[in-house]
XYZ file of C-alpha atoms in Angstrom:
437
model
C 17.101 -79.248 24.083
C 19.258 -79.520 20.919
C 22.348 -79.682 22.641
C 20.966 -82.650 24.747
C 19.512 -84.639 21.503
C 23.111 -83.963 19.924
C 24.821 -85.514 22.780
C 22.466 -88.179 23.225
C 22.890 -88.978 19.534
C 26.801 -88.925 19.543
C 26.760 -91.314 22.977
C 24.374 -93.801 20.757
C 26.429 -93.773 17.936
C 29.521 -94.247 19.752
C 28.176 -97.156 21.662
C 26.956 -98.492 18.329
C 30.481 -98.121 16.799
C 31.615 -100.248 19.646
C 29.217 -103.029 19.735
C 29.678 -103.454 16.058
C 31.607 -106.587 15.058
C 34.410 -106.133 12.905
C 34.954 -109.295 10.993
C 38.200 -110.065 9.482
C 39.851 -112.504 7.282
C 43.664 -112.800 7.647
C 44.567 -110.637 4.770
C 42.418 -107.937 6.044
C 43.980 -108.377 9.871
C 47.246 -108.192 8.016
C 46.416 -104.677 6.134
C 44.746 -103.496 8.797
C 48.096 -104.092 10.981
C 50.345 -102.581 8.811
C 48.039 -99.488 8.375
C 47.956 -99.037 12.265
C 50.903 -100.234 13.469
C 53.204 -97.323 14.964
C 56.727 -98.967 14.585
C 56.298 -99.474 10.880
C 55.098 -95.630 10.698
C 58.487 -94.954 12.152
C 60.557 -97.197 10.139
C 58.821 -95.316 7.469
C 59.710 -92.053 8.612
C 63.315 -93.134 8.943
C 63.219 -94.033 5.351
C 61.996 -90.557 4.528
C 64.687 -88.998 6.667
C 67.459 -91.019 4.980
C 66.432 -89.835 1.602
C 66.445 -86.152 2.606
C 69.889 -86.955 4.018
C 70.984 -88.100 0.793
C 69.323 -84.942 -0.849
C 71.658 -83.228 1.496
C 74.673 -85.076 0.399
C 73.961 -84.550 -3.188
C 73.829 -80.828 -2.632
C 77.495 -80.541 -2.211
C 77.770 -81.154 -5.973
C 75.994 -77.645 -7.060
C 77.387 -74.444 -6.853
C 77.108 -72.525 -3.784
C 76.091 -68.992 -4.051
C 76.022 -66.148 -1.151
C 75.160 -62.574 -1.159
C 76.044 -60.208 1.447
C 75.827 -56.264 2.417
C 77.888 -54.660 5.177
C 77.693 -51.296 6.457
C 80.787 -50.014 8.577
C 80.843 -46.432 10.715
C 84.435 -45.789 11.739
C 84.742 -44.363 15.145
C 88.796 -43.796 14.633
C 89.541 -44.599 11.114
C 92.399 -46.932 10.064
C 95.935 -45.481 9.701
C 99.059 -46.178 7.827
C 102.485 -45.660 9.346
C 104.849 -43.332 7.546
C 108.570 -42.920 7.540
C 110.146 -40.666 10.235
C 110.556 -37.196 8.868
C 107.488 -37.425 6.595
C 105.621 -33.958 5.882
C 102.335 -35.863 6.374
C 103.376 -36.762 10.092
C 103.945 -40.247 11.570
C 100.632 -41.573 10.539
C 98.069 -41.040 7.773
C 94.363 -41.713 8.199
C 92.536 -43.318 5.258
C 89.319 -44.077 4.009
C 86.041 -42.466 5.180
C 83.775 -42.182 8.313
C 81.009 -44.672 6.394
C 81.618 -48.045 4.461
C 79.193 -49.690 2.555
C 80.159 -53.016 0.766
C 77.622 -55.628 -1.024
C 79.248 -58.944 -2.170
C 78.180 -62.048 -4.104
C 80.293 -65.282 -3.720
C 80.416 -68.258 -5.838
C 82.384 -71.767 -5.076
C 82.118 -75.030 -6.772
C 83.919 -78.242 -6.213
C 85.486 -79.413 -9.171
C 87.499 -82.551 -7.667
C 86.527 -83.511 -4.037
C 86.604 -87.151 -3.392
C 85.291 -87.082 0.144
C 82.212 -85.514 -1.560
C 81.522 -88.365 -3.992
C 82.091 -90.902 -1.115
C 79.895 -89.021 1.199
C 77.127 -89.405 -1.267
C 77.701 -93.047 -1.757
C 77.812 -93.465 2.227
C 74.162 -91.792 2.383
C 73.152 -93.944 -0.424
C 73.800 -97.289 1.441
C 72.335 -95.738 4.623
C 69.053 -95.401 2.709
C 68.868 -98.910 1.621
C 69.700 -99.873 5.163
C 66.706 -97.967 6.313
C 64.622 -99.495 3.497
C 65.559 -102.968 4.444
C 64.842 -102.145 8.214
C 61.372 -101.173 6.879
C 60.807 -104.549 5.232
C 62.204 -106.494 7.968
C 59.462 -104.755 10.510
C 57.041 -105.454 7.834
C 57.902 -109.176 7.848
C 57.667 -109.238 11.444
C 54.489 -107.820 11.940
C 52.935 -109.792 9.469
C 54.401 -112.931 11.019
C 52.946 -111.766 14.331
C 49.512 -111.032 13.156
C 49.486 -114.475 11.306
C 50.435 -116.385 14.448
C 47.841 -114.132 16.680
C 45.177 -114.730 13.991
C 45.931 -118.854 13.820
C 45.680 -118.692 17.801
C 42.061 -117.294 17.590
C 41.189 -120.368 14.897
C 42.793 -122.668 17.023
C 40.788 -121.815 20.174
C 37.635 -121.204 18.476
C 37.799 -124.624 16.828
C 39.054 -126.057 20.204
C 35.839 -124.515 21.730
C 33.734 -126.193 19.186
C 35.225 -129.463 19.847
C 34.459 -129.197 23.390
C 31.104 -127.949 22.904
C 30.389 -130.925 20.525
C 31.552 -133.355 23.068
C 29.378 -131.678 25.510
C 26.295 -132.203 23.197
C 27.537 -135.882 22.833
C 27.338 -136.249 26.355
C 24.045 -134.792 26.808
C 22.567 -136.792 24.046
C 24.390 -140.093 25.564
C 22.794 -139.023 29.292
C 19.090 -138.567 27.983
C 19.707 -141.922 25.893
C 20.808 -143.521 29.237
C 18.169 -142.285 31.153
C 15.606 -143.509 28.483
C 17.099 -146.775 28.557
C 16.922 -146.766 32.608
C 13.215 -146.274 32.257
C 13.146 -149.109 30.136
C 14.835 -151.110 32.647
C 17.854 -151.936 30.248
C 20.385 -149.964 32.320
C 21.106 -149.297 35.900
C 20.896 -146.212 37.854
C 24.905 -146.346 38.297
C 24.917 -145.989 34.407
C 22.742 -143.024 34.615
C 25.197 -141.572 37.245
C 28.110 -141.887 35.176
C 26.830 -140.264 32.445
C 25.713 -137.225 34.617
C 28.880 -136.873 35.759
C 30.356 -136.724 32.187
C 28.373 -134.206 31.276
C 28.991 -131.981 34.470
C 32.987 -132.392 33.987
C 32.698 -131.217 30.537
C 30.693 -128.182 31.282
C 33.667 -126.068 32.990
C 36.326 -127.340 30.369
C 33.669 -125.779 27.517
C 33.600 -122.469 29.808
C 37.519 -122.335 29.924
C 37.696 -122.909 26.158
C 35.136 -120.222 25.590
C 37.365 -117.782 27.823
C 40.287 -118.998 25.853
C 38.816 -117.705 22.536
C 37.919 -114.461 23.802
C 41.360 -114.093 25.177
C 42.824 -114.887 22.149
C 40.282 -112.437 20.093
C 42.024 -109.709 22.776
C 45.399 -110.665 21.863
C 44.712 -110.516 18.007
C 43.624 -106.877 18.762
C 46.754 -105.822 20.432
C 48.404 -107.368 17.539
C 46.493 -105.442 14.873
C 46.606 -101.988 16.889
C 42.571 -102.163 17.489
C 41.077 -100.385 20.260
C 40.455 -102.654 23.156
C 36.544 -101.629 22.723
C 36.233 -102.755 19.015
C 34.383 -106.104 19.353
C 36.206 -108.298 16.309
C 35.522 -111.957 14.683
C 37.578 -113.878 12.308
C 36.771 -115.811 9.238
C 38.680 -118.871 8.330
C 39.261 -122.511 9.341
C 42.097 -125.013 10.515
C 42.525 -126.741 7.524
C 45.424 -128.403 5.771
C 46.074 -128.296 2.138
C 46.681 -132.031 1.253
C 48.779 -130.867 -2.110
C 51.454 -129.080 0.142
C 55.132 -129.524 -0.949
C 57.766 -129.681 1.700
C 60.752 -127.723 0.502
C 64.056 -128.931 0.447
C 66.985 -127.794 2.794
C 68.682 -126.500 -0.308
C 65.987 -124.752 -1.597
C 65.605 -122.879 1.911
C 69.197 -122.358 2.150
C 69.322 -120.634 -1.048
C 65.934 -118.450 -0.313
C 67.481 -117.842 2.974
C 70.805 -116.084 1.690
C 68.712 -114.244 -0.978
C 65.864 -112.577 0.609
C 66.322 -113.031 4.701
C 65.834 -109.134 5.732
C 68.246 -109.447 8.549
C 71.037 -110.554 6.143
C 70.072 -108.022 3.633
C 70.587 -105.407 6.262
C 73.899 -106.668 7.357
C 74.884 -106.743 3.664
C 74.180 -103.086 3.557
C 76.010 -102.491 6.466
C 78.989 -104.146 5.090
C 78.621 -102.083 2.001
C 78.464 -99.007 4.071
C 81.454 -99.700 6.126
C 83.325 -100.407 2.870
C 82.575 -96.979 1.525
C 83.395 -95.511 4.972
C 86.872 -96.823 4.174
C 87.056 -95.220 0.722
C 85.929 -92.048 2.392
C 88.950 -91.793 4.956
C 91.304 -92.856 2.332
C 90.125 -90.033 0.110
C 91.533 -87.569 2.597
C 94.964 -88.310 1.204
C 94.035 -86.957 -2.383
C 93.984 -83.190 -3.243
C 90.887 -81.295 -3.945
C 90.153 -78.379 -6.510
C 87.460 -76.291 -6.112
C 86.797 -72.787 -8.454
C 85.543 -69.890 -6.680
C 84.161 -66.419 -7.658
C 83.961 -63.022 -5.776
C 82.028 -59.862 -6.846
C 82.114 -56.728 -4.848
C 80.289 -53.515 -5.011
C 81.488 -51.084 -2.486
C 81.800 -47.057 -1.772
C 82.979 -44.764 1.135
C 81.921 -41.385 2.331
C 81.716 -38.981 5.026
C 78.253 -37.882 4.790
C 75.039 -39.564 3.840
C 74.522 -37.820 0.444
C 74.031 -41.518 -1.304
C 73.171 -39.411 -4.756
C 77.011 -37.984 -4.701
C 78.713 -41.735 -3.555
C 81.199 -43.019 -6.215
C 80.588 -47.090 -6.349
C 83.638 -49.109 -7.197
C 83.073 -52.826 -8.657
C 85.629 -55.628 -8.217
C 85.212 -59.150 -9.782
C 87.481 -62.024 -9.515
C 87.479 -65.592 -10.461
C 89.961 -68.582 -9.401
C 90.790 -71.914 -8.764
C 91.920 -73.260 -5.337
C 93.798 -76.597 -5.118
C 94.357 -77.813 -1.727
C 97.098 -80.868 -1.305
C 97.252 -82.674 1.903
C 100.727 -83.079 3.396
C 101.022 -84.087 6.974
C 98.128 -84.062 9.608
C 99.733 -85.704 12.398
C 98.988 -89.446 11.244
C 95.166 -88.549 11.659
C 94.033 -89.586 8.273
C 95.802 -92.814 8.635
C 94.423 -93.669 12.142
C 90.824 -92.949 10.751
C 91.654 -95.229 7.800
C 92.405 -97.994 10.190
C 89.510 -97.231 12.468
C 87.242 -97.755 9.425
C 88.937 -100.852 7.925
C 88.171 -102.480 11.670
C 84.611 -101.253 11.350
C 84.226 -103.393 8.089
C 86.020 -106.467 9.363
C 83.594 -106.140 12.393
C 80.460 -105.933 9.979
C 81.997 -108.813 7.903
C 82.299 -111.231 11.200
C 78.892 -110.291 12.431
C 77.525 -111.236 8.926
C 79.529 -114.354 8.860
C 78.009 -115.329 12.571
C 74.653 -114.449 11.863
C 74.536 -116.119 8.392
C 75.354 -119.494 10.208
C 72.823 -118.702 13.208
C 70.223 -118.017 10.768
C 70.908 -120.857 8.618
C 70.399 -123.212 11.673
C 67.071 -121.460 12.737
C 65.944 -121.682 9.296
C 66.631 -125.675 9.251
C 65.089 -125.894 12.682
C 61.663 -124.374 11.210
C 61.690 -126.456 8.252
C 62.203 -129.729 10.600
C 58.998 -128.370 12.629
C 57.145 -128.175 9.346
C 58.002 -131.747 8.365
C 57.351 -133.102 11.787
C 53.939 -131.247 11.701
C 53.043 -132.601 8.201
C 53.697 -136.229 9.405
C 51.516 -135.493 12.473
C 48.449 -134.312 10.575
C 48.783 -137.417 7.964
C 48.817 -139.488 11.081
C 45.784 -137.448 12.959
C 43.495 -137.587 9.843
C 43.523 -141.476 10.060
C 43.068 -141.591 13.749
C 40.161 -138.923 13.775
C 38.570 -141.595 11.594
C 39.022 -144.469 13.413
C 37.994 -142.768 16.376
C 34.778 -141.564 15.070
C 33.928 -145.048 13.983
C 34.715 -146.398 17.573
C 32.377 -143.786 19.131
C 29.589 -144.863 16.749
C 30.304 -148.518 17.213
C 30.133 -148.021 21.298
C 26.899 -145.781 21.232
C 25.277 -148.882 19.122
C 26.817 -151.710 21.430
C 25.403 -149.498 24.667
C 21.894 -149.371 22.819
C 21.854 -152.995 22.209
C 22.685 -153.395 25.775
C 26.032 -155.569 24.742
C 28.140 -152.743 25.637
C 28.824 -150.482 28.806
C 28.667 -146.721 29.444
C 32.426 -146.965 30.083
C 33.181 -148.059 26.696
C 31.132 -145.006 25.244
C 32.872 -142.556 27.684
C 36.465 -144.046 26.478
C 35.102 -143.871 22.682
C 34.022 -140.342 23.156
C 37.266 -139.226 25.195
C 39.369 -140.814 22.386
C 37.462 -139.017 19.477
C 37.972 -135.608 21.368
C 41.402 -136.245 22.034
C 41.795 -137.088 18.495
C 40.369 -134.206 17.057
C 42.146 -131.739 19.608
C 45.581 -133.374 18.608
C 44.687 -132.859 14.727
C 43.789 -129.267 15.493
C 47.105 -128.745 17.149
C 49.093 -130.545 14.642
C 47.751 -128.124 11.998
C 48.267 -125.039 14.156
C 51.815 -126.147 14.803
C 52.316 -126.646 11.174
C 50.594 -123.182 10.123
C 52.829 -121.464 12.873
C 55.936 -123.151 11.683
C 55.043 -122.170 8.022
C 54.472 -118.645 8.971
C 57.611 -118.585 10.836
C 59.618 -119.925 7.595
C 58.143 -117.160 5.473
C 59.192 -114.727 8.072
C 62.793 -115.890 7.983
C 62.794 -116.410 4.239
C 61.453 -112.819 3.776
C 58.658 -113.635 1.457
C 56.706 -110.532 2.804
C 57.364 -107.762 0.451
C-alpha cells in the first residue's frame, strides 16, 4: 500500500511540474539557454582541454627524473676473446649468474628553442578555443533573442486580431440594434455577421502561431518539450534610440567581432608555427645526470653482496647539420599556412564589413518605418472612431466601418512588424559586433 502511495505521489508531482508554467523574461531565457546549451558546454570543455595542453607543453621546462630497476639472470655469460696462445684459452667468461641494477636518470633542457615556441603555440591554441567559446555564446544569445522576439510578435499579433474580432462583434451587436430600430437594413446585418465569421479563423491561426513560437523558444533554450512557458515583455520601441554611424560600426566590428578575433589568433598561431619550424636550424643544449647502484653474484645471499655506485653528470650539445632539406620544407609549409590564414582573414574582414553595414541599413529602415507607423496607427484609430459615429448617426455605411477597421488592424500589424524587424536587426548587429561577453 505504501509503495502505491509513493508511486501516486511521484506521478502527481511529475504532472504538477509539467503543468506548472515557467514565466521568463528575456534575460532569464538567455541565462537558462547558456546554462543548458550542450554546444556551449562542449566549447567550455575544449577550453579546459587546451589549458591542459598548455600545461603539458610547459612541463618540458622542468627537469625529468626517472628511476628504474633491473634484474638479469645469465643463462650463458658474456665472454671476451683473448689473443691466440693465451693460457686462459681463446675466450674468458665475465660477470656472474645474477645481475642487479638500480638507476636514476636526470635530464634538463638548457637551450631548446622548439620547446619555447611549442609553449607559445599551445598558448595561441588556448586563445583560439576561448574566442570560439565567446563566438558560440554570441550565437546562442542572438538565437534566443530572436526566438523570444518571435513569441512577443505572435502574441501581440494575436492580441490585435482578438481586438479586431471584438470590434467586429461589438459592431455586429450595434448594427443589430440599429436594424431593430429600423435605421439599418438586413443587408448591413449580414455584412457585419460575415465580418465576424471571417475573423474567427484568422484569430485561431494567430493563436496557433503563438503556441508554435513558444515551442520554438523552448527548443532554442533547451527546455523539455513538456515544460509550459510564458514570456514577459512588450514589443515597444525606445524613441530615444540613437542610430550608430557606419564608421562607429566598422571600428567596433574590427575590434570585437568573434570570428575576426578567431582569425587573428589563427594568424598568430601560424606565425608561431613558422618560428617553431625555423627553431630546428638552431642547436640545443641539455644537462643530464645518471646514478647507478649495482652488483653481481652467483648465489642469492643478499647480505654478502658488494654493491657498487656510479654517478655521472654532463652536458649534451646537439647541432643540426643536414637532414635532407627536411627543415627547409617544413618552414616553407608553415609560411604557406601563414599566408593562407592572412588571406582568409582579409576575405572574411571584407565580407563581415558588408554584412555589418547591411544590418545597419536594416536598422535604419526599421526606425523610419516605426516612426511612420506610429502616425498611421493614430490616424487609423481616429478614422475608425469617426466611421462608427457616422454609422450610428445614419450618415455612414457599414462598408466604411469595415474599411476603417481593416485599416486600423493593418496599421497596428505593420507597426508591430516594423518594431520586430528593428529588434531582430538590432540583435543581429549586437551578435556580429560581439557585444555579448
